[in-house]
Every structure is written in C-alpha cells, then in structure tokens.
CSV table of C-alpha atoms in Angstrom, one decimal:
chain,number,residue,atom,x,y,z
A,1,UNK,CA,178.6,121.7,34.9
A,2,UNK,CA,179.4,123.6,37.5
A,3,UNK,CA,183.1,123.6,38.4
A,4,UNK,CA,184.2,122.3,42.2
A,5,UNK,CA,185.5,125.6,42.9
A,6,UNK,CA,182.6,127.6,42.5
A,7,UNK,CA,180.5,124.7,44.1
A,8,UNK,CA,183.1,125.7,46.8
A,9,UNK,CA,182.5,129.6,46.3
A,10,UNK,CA,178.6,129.4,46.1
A,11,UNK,CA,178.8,127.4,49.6
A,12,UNK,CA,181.0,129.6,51.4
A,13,UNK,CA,179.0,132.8,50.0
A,14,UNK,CA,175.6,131.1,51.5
A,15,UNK,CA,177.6,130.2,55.3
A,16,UNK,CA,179.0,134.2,55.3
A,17,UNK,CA,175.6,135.4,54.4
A,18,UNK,CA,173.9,133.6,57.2
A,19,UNK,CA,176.4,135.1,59.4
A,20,UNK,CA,176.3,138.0,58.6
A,21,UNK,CA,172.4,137.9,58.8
A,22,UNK,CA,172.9,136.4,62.5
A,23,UNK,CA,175.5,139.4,63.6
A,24,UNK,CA,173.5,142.2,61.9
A,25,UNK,CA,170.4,141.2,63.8
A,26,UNK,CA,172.3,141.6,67.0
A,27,UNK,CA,174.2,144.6,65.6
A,28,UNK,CA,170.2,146.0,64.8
A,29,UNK,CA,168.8,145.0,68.3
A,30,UNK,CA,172.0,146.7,69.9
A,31,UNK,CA,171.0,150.0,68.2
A,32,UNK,CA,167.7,150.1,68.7
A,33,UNK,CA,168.5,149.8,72.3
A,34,UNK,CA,171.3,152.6,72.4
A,35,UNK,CA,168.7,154.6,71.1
A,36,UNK,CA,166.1,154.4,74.2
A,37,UNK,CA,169.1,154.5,76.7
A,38,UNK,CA,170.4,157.8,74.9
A,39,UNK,CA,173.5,156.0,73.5
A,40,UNK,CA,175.4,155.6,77.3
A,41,UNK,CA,178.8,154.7,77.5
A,42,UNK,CA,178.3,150.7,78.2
A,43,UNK,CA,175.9,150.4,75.5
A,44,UNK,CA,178.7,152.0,73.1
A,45,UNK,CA,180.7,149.6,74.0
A,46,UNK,CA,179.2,146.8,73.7
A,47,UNK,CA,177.8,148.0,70.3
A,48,UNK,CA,181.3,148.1,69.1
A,49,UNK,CA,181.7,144.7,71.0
A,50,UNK,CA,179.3,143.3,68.3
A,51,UNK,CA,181.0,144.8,65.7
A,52,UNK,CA,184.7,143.7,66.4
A,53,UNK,CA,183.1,140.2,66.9
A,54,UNK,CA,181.6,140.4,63.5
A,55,UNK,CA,185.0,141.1,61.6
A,56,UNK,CA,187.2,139.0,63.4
A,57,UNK,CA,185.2,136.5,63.1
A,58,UNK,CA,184.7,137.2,59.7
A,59,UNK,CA,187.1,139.9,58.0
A,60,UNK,CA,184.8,140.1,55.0
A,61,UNK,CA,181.7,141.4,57.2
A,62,UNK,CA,183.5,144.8,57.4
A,63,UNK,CA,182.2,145.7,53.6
A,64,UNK,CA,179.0,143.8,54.3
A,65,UNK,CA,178.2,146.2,57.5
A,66,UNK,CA,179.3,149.6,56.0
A,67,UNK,CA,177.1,148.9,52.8
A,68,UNK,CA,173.8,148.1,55.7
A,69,UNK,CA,174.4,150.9,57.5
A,70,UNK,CA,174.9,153.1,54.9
A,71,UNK,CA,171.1,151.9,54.2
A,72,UNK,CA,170.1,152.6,58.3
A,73,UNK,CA,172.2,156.4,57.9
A,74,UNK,CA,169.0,157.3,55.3
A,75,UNK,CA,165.7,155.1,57.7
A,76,UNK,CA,166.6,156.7,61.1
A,77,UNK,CA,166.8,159.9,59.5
A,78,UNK,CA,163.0,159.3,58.2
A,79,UNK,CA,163.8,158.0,55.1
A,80,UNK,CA,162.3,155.0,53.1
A,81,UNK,CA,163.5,151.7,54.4
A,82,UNK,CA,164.3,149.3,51.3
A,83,UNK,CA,166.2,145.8,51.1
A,84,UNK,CA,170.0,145.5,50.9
A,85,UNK,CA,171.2,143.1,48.5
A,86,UNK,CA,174.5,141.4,50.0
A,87,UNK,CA,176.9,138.8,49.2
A,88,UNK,CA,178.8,140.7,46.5
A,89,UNK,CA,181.7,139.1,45.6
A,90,UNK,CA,185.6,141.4,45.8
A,91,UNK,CA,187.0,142.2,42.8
A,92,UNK,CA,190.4,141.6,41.7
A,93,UNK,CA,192.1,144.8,41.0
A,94,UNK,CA,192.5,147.4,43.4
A,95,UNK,CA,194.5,150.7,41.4
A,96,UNK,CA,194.0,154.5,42.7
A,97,UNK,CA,193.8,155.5,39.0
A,98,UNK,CA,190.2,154.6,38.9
A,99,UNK,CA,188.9,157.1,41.7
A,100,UNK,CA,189.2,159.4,38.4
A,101,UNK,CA,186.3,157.8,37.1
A,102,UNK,CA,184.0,159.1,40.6
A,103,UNK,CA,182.3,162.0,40.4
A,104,UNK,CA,184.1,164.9,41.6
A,105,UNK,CA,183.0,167.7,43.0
A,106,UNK,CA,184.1,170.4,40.3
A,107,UNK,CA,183.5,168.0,37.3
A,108,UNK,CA,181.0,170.0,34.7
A,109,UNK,CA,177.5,168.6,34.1
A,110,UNK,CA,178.7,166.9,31.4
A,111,UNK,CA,181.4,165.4,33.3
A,112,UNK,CA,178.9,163.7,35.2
A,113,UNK,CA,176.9,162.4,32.8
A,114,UNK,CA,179.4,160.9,31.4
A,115,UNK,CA,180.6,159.0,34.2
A,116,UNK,CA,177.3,158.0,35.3
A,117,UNK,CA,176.2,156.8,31.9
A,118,UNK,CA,179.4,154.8,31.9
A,119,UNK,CA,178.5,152.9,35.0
A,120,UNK,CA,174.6,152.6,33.5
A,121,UNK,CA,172.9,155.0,35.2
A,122,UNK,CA,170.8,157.5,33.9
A,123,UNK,CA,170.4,160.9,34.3
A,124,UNK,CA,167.5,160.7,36.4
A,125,UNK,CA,169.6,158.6,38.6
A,126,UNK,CA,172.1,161.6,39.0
A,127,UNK,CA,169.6,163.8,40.4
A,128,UNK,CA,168.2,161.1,42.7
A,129,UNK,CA,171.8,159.8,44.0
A,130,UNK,CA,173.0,163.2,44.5
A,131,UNK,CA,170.0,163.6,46.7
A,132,UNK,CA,171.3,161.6,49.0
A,133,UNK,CA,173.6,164.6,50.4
A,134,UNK,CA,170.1,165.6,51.8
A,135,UNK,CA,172.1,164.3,55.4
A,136,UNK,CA,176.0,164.3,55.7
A,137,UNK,CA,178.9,167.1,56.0
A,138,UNK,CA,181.4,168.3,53.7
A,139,UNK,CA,184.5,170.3,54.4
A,140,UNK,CA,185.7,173.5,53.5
A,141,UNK,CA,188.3,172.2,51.6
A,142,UNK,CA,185.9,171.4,48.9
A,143,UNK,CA,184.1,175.1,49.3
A,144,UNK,CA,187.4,177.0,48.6
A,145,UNK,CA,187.5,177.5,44.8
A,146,UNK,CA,183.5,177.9,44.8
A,147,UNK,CA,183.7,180.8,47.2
A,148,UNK,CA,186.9,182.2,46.1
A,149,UNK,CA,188.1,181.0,43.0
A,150,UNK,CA,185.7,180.4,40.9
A,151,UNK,CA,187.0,182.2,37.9
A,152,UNK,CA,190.9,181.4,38.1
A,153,UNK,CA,193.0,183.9,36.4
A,154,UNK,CA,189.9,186.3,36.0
A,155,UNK,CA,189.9,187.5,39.5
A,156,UNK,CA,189.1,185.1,41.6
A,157,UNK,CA,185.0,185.6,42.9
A,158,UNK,CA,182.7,183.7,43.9
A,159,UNK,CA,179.9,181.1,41.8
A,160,UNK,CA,177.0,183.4,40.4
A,161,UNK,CA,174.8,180.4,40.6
A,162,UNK,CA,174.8,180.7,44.9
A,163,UNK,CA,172.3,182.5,45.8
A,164,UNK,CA,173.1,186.1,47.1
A,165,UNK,CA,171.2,186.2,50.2
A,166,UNK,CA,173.2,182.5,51.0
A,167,UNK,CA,176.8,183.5,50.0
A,168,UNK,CA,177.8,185.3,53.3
A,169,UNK,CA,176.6,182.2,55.2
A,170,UNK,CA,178.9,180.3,53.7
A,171,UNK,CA,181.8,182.4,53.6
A,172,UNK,CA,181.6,183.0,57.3
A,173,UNK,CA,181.6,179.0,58.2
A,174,UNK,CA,184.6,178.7,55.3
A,175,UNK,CA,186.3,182.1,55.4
A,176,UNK,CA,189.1,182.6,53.2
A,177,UNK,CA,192.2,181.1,54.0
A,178,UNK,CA,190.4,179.5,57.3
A,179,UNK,CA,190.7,175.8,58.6
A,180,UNK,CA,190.0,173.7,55.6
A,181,UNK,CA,188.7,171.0,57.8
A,182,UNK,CA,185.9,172.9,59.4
A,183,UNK,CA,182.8,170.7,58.1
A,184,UNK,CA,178.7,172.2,56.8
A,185,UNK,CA,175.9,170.4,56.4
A,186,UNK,CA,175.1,170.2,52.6
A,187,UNK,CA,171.3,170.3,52.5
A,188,UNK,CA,170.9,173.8,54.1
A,189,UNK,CA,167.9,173.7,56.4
A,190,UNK,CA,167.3,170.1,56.3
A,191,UNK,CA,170.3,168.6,57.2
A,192,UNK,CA,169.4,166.5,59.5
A,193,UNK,CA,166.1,164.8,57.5
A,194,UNK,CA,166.1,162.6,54.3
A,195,UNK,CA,163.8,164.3,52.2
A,196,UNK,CA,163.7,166.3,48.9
A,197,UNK,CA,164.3,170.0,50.0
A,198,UNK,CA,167.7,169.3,48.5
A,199,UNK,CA,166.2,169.6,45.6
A,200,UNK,CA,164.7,172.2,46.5
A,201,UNK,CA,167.8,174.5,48.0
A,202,UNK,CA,169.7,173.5,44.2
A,203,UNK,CA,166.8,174.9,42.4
A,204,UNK,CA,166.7,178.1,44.5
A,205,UNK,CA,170.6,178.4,44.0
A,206,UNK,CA,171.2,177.3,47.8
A,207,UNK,CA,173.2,174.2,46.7
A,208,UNK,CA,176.4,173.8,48.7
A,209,UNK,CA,178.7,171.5,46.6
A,210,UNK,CA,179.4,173.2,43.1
A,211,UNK,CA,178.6,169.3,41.8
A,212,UNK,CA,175.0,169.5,43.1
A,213,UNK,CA,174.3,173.0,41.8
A,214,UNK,CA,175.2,171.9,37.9
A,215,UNK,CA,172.0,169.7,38.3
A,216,UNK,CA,170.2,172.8,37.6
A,217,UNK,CA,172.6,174.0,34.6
A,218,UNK,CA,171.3,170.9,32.1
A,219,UNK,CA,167.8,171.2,30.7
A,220,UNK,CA,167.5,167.3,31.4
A,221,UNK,CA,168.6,167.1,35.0
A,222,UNK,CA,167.1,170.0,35.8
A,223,UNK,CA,163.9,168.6,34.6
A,224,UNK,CA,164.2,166.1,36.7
A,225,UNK,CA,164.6,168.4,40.0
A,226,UNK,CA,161.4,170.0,39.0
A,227,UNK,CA,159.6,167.1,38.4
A,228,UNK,CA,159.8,166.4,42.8
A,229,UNK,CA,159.3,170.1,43.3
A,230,UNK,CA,157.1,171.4,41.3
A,231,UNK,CA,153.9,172.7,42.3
A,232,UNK,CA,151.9,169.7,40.5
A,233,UNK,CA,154.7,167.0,42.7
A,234,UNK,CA,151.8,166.3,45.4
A,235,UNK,CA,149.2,165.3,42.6
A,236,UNK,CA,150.4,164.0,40.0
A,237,UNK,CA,154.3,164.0,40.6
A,238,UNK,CA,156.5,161.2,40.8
A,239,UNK,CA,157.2,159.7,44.1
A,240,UNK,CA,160.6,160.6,45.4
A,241,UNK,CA,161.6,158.2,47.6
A,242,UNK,CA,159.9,155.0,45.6
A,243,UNK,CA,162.7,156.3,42.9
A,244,UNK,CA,165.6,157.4,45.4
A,245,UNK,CA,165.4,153.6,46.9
A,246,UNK,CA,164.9,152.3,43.0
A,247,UNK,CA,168.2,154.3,42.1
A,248,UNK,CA,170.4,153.3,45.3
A,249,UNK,CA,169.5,150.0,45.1
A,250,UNK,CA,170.8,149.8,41.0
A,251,UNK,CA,174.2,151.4,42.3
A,252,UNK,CA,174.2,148.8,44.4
A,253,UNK,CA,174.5,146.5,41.6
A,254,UNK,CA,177.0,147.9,39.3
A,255,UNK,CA,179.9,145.4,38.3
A,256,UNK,CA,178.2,142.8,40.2
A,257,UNK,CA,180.8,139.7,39.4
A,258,UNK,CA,178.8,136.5,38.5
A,259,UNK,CA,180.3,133.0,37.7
A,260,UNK,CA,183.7,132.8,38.2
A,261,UNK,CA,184.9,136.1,38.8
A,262,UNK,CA,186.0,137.7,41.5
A,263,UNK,CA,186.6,136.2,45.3
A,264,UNK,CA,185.7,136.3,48.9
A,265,UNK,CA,188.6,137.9,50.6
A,266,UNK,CA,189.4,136.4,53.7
A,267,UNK,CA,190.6,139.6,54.2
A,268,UNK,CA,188.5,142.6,53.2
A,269,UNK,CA,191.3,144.9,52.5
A,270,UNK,CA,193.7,142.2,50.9
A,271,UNK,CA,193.2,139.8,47.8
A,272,UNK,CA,193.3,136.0,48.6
C-alpha cells in the first residue's frame, strides 16, 4: 500500500507539473514573440518577468526550465523537436567528487566509454550526444594543451589528428599564452545549425575539442560517424536526428529516482 508520504509526493509532483506546464506555455508564447519583434528591450524584460515569476513561485521550476530549454537551444537552431520528460525528482547527495565521473575533455576514448557505459549508454550514444556540440562555444582554456602541449615533456606541439590546413585557424583565435576566455564555436562551419557536419568536420580531422576528435581513434565509434556520413547515409543510412532525439531523450532518464527516493526541493539548489 502506498505510504501517506509518497501519496503526499506523487500529489505535489502532479500540482508542480501543471505549473510548470502553465508558465512554460507563457514562457513559449513570450519567445515566439521576441522573435518577430527582433528581441527589443521591453520584450526582454518581460521574458525575464515570466521567468522570475516561475521560480519564485516555484524554486524547483529553475531545473525544470533549464532542462526545456536546453531542448528549444537544439529546435530553433533547425533541429528535431522531441518531448521532454519532466517531473524528476532531486536527489539526495550533492558531492563535487562525482564531476570526475563527466566526460572530460582530454579523457582517452576509452575513458569515455567507460563512463558512458557506466551510466548505460552505448557507444553509439557517444557519438550521437557528442553531436550535440554541432551549436555552442568553448574556451580557449580547453584548446591550450591540444595546440601546444600535446606531447608534455616531448616538446610540447600540437595534435597530429587536426587537420593541417585547420591548425593555424585555431591558433590564431587561441594563440599561445592569449586570453584563455576568448570563446570558438566547436562545429567549424556549422556552428550555428543542428545538423551532422560535426560529424563530418571529426572525420576530416576538423574536430575542435580533443574529446570529439577520439570518436574517430576507436574502430566502433568511428563506425558510427561513418554510418551518418557516408556516401550510402541518404539511401540507406540511419536517420540522424530520429537517433540524436532517441539518445538525448535516454540521458534524460539516467538515475531517474522512483518510489521513495529522492525529494522535491523546495529549494532547487538546497535539500529539504
């Protein structure tokens, strides 16, 4: 039988779900307008009018909002729209010791395998989540040992795997000892479009993270990448965005918590 308290947590869960259905909707209308009106100054505002009423009315809508529009950063840059589950519940423990276990930028192939397998995912997944840096910046900061330090205590250089024609590009955005904070787009050429030329630029050695290149270092990841770009894709090929939404959408639900575990924080950034 189903305990009073999570009678209690199931009914709260289905009241902040319909609120935050209500708020997004306005949140959704909002943007939509901003968009004809060329995002002016009063429409800003009252976008972020919206959005202040949301959390204070709620302090648990801030994760709810940045997980939806995370989803509406990939639709208005043309890619594949796809349902959001909500209504996750907050975990427990909260301990800096476990950012170890995200990917990392200079973590080997392996490396990453590993810690996607240990969350569930596949490798396919890997390639298909780490297409979604087709839009989005990164900093120099993370360029610095690719460009110039790639081979520490063998004298210095830069990653064979960049292509040669690309490496001056890069090295004039992040020059050596430069403002680490200056930011690049990480899909070269298509940085402003969800699509698969990602794939693509890692295949031709135009990858900007060192993480993203090593997709093309395993003989299954890389199988992967040329199974969107290969000559055959259009034909008989695998759809990427069908599998891109399938992938994001099964991050999505890693360490879902289910019966009694976990809470809804009254707080999003404290426990109860």
């Amino acid at each position: 039988m189903e305990s009073a308290w999570s009678s209690d947590l199931h009914r709260r869960t289905k009241e902040q779900s319909a609120m935050s259905l209500d708020r997004v909707e306005k949140l959704r209308r909002a943007s939509e307008l901003a968009r004809e009106l060329h995002f002016t100054g009063d429409l800003l505002h009252l976008m972020w009018g919206f959005v202040q009423d949301a959390v204070l009315s709620n302090p648990n809508m801030a994760a709810v909002l940045l997980r939806l529009h995370f989803h509406d950063c990939f639709v208005e840059s043309n890619g594949p729209a796809y349902d959001v589950p909500t209504g996750r519940r907050d975990g427990g423990v909260s301990n800096v010791s476990l950012a170890d276990d995200m990917p990392d930028v200079s973590d080997s192939i392996q490396q990453l395998k590993t810690k996607f397998f240990l969350k569930g995912l596949s490798d396919k997944d890997l390639v298909l989540l780490s297409a979604a840096h087709s839009i989005g910046t990164t900093a120099c900061f993370f360029m610095m040992k690719r460009l110039y330090n790639f081979f520490p205590g063998g004298g210095g250089g830069s990653d064979p795997a960049i292509n040669p024609s690309f490496l001056p590009e890069l090295k004039s955005i992040c020059p050596e000892n430069g403002d680490v904070n200056v930011r690049l787009s990480i899909d070269h050429g298509s940085e402003r479009t969800f699509d698969k030329q990602i794939l693509q630029n890692i295949k031709d050695g135009f990858a900007v993270l060192e993480s993203d290149s090593k997709l093309n270092d395993d003989i299954v990841t890389k199988s992967v990448i040329d199974s969107y770009v290969g000559l055959l894709n259009p034909i008989l090929g695998p759809s990427f965005e069908a599998d891109f939404v399938e992938s994001i959408v099964k991050m999505g639900q890693i360490g879902v918590k289910t019966g009694l575990q976990g809470e809804i924080r009254r707080v999003c950034a404290a426990f109860n």
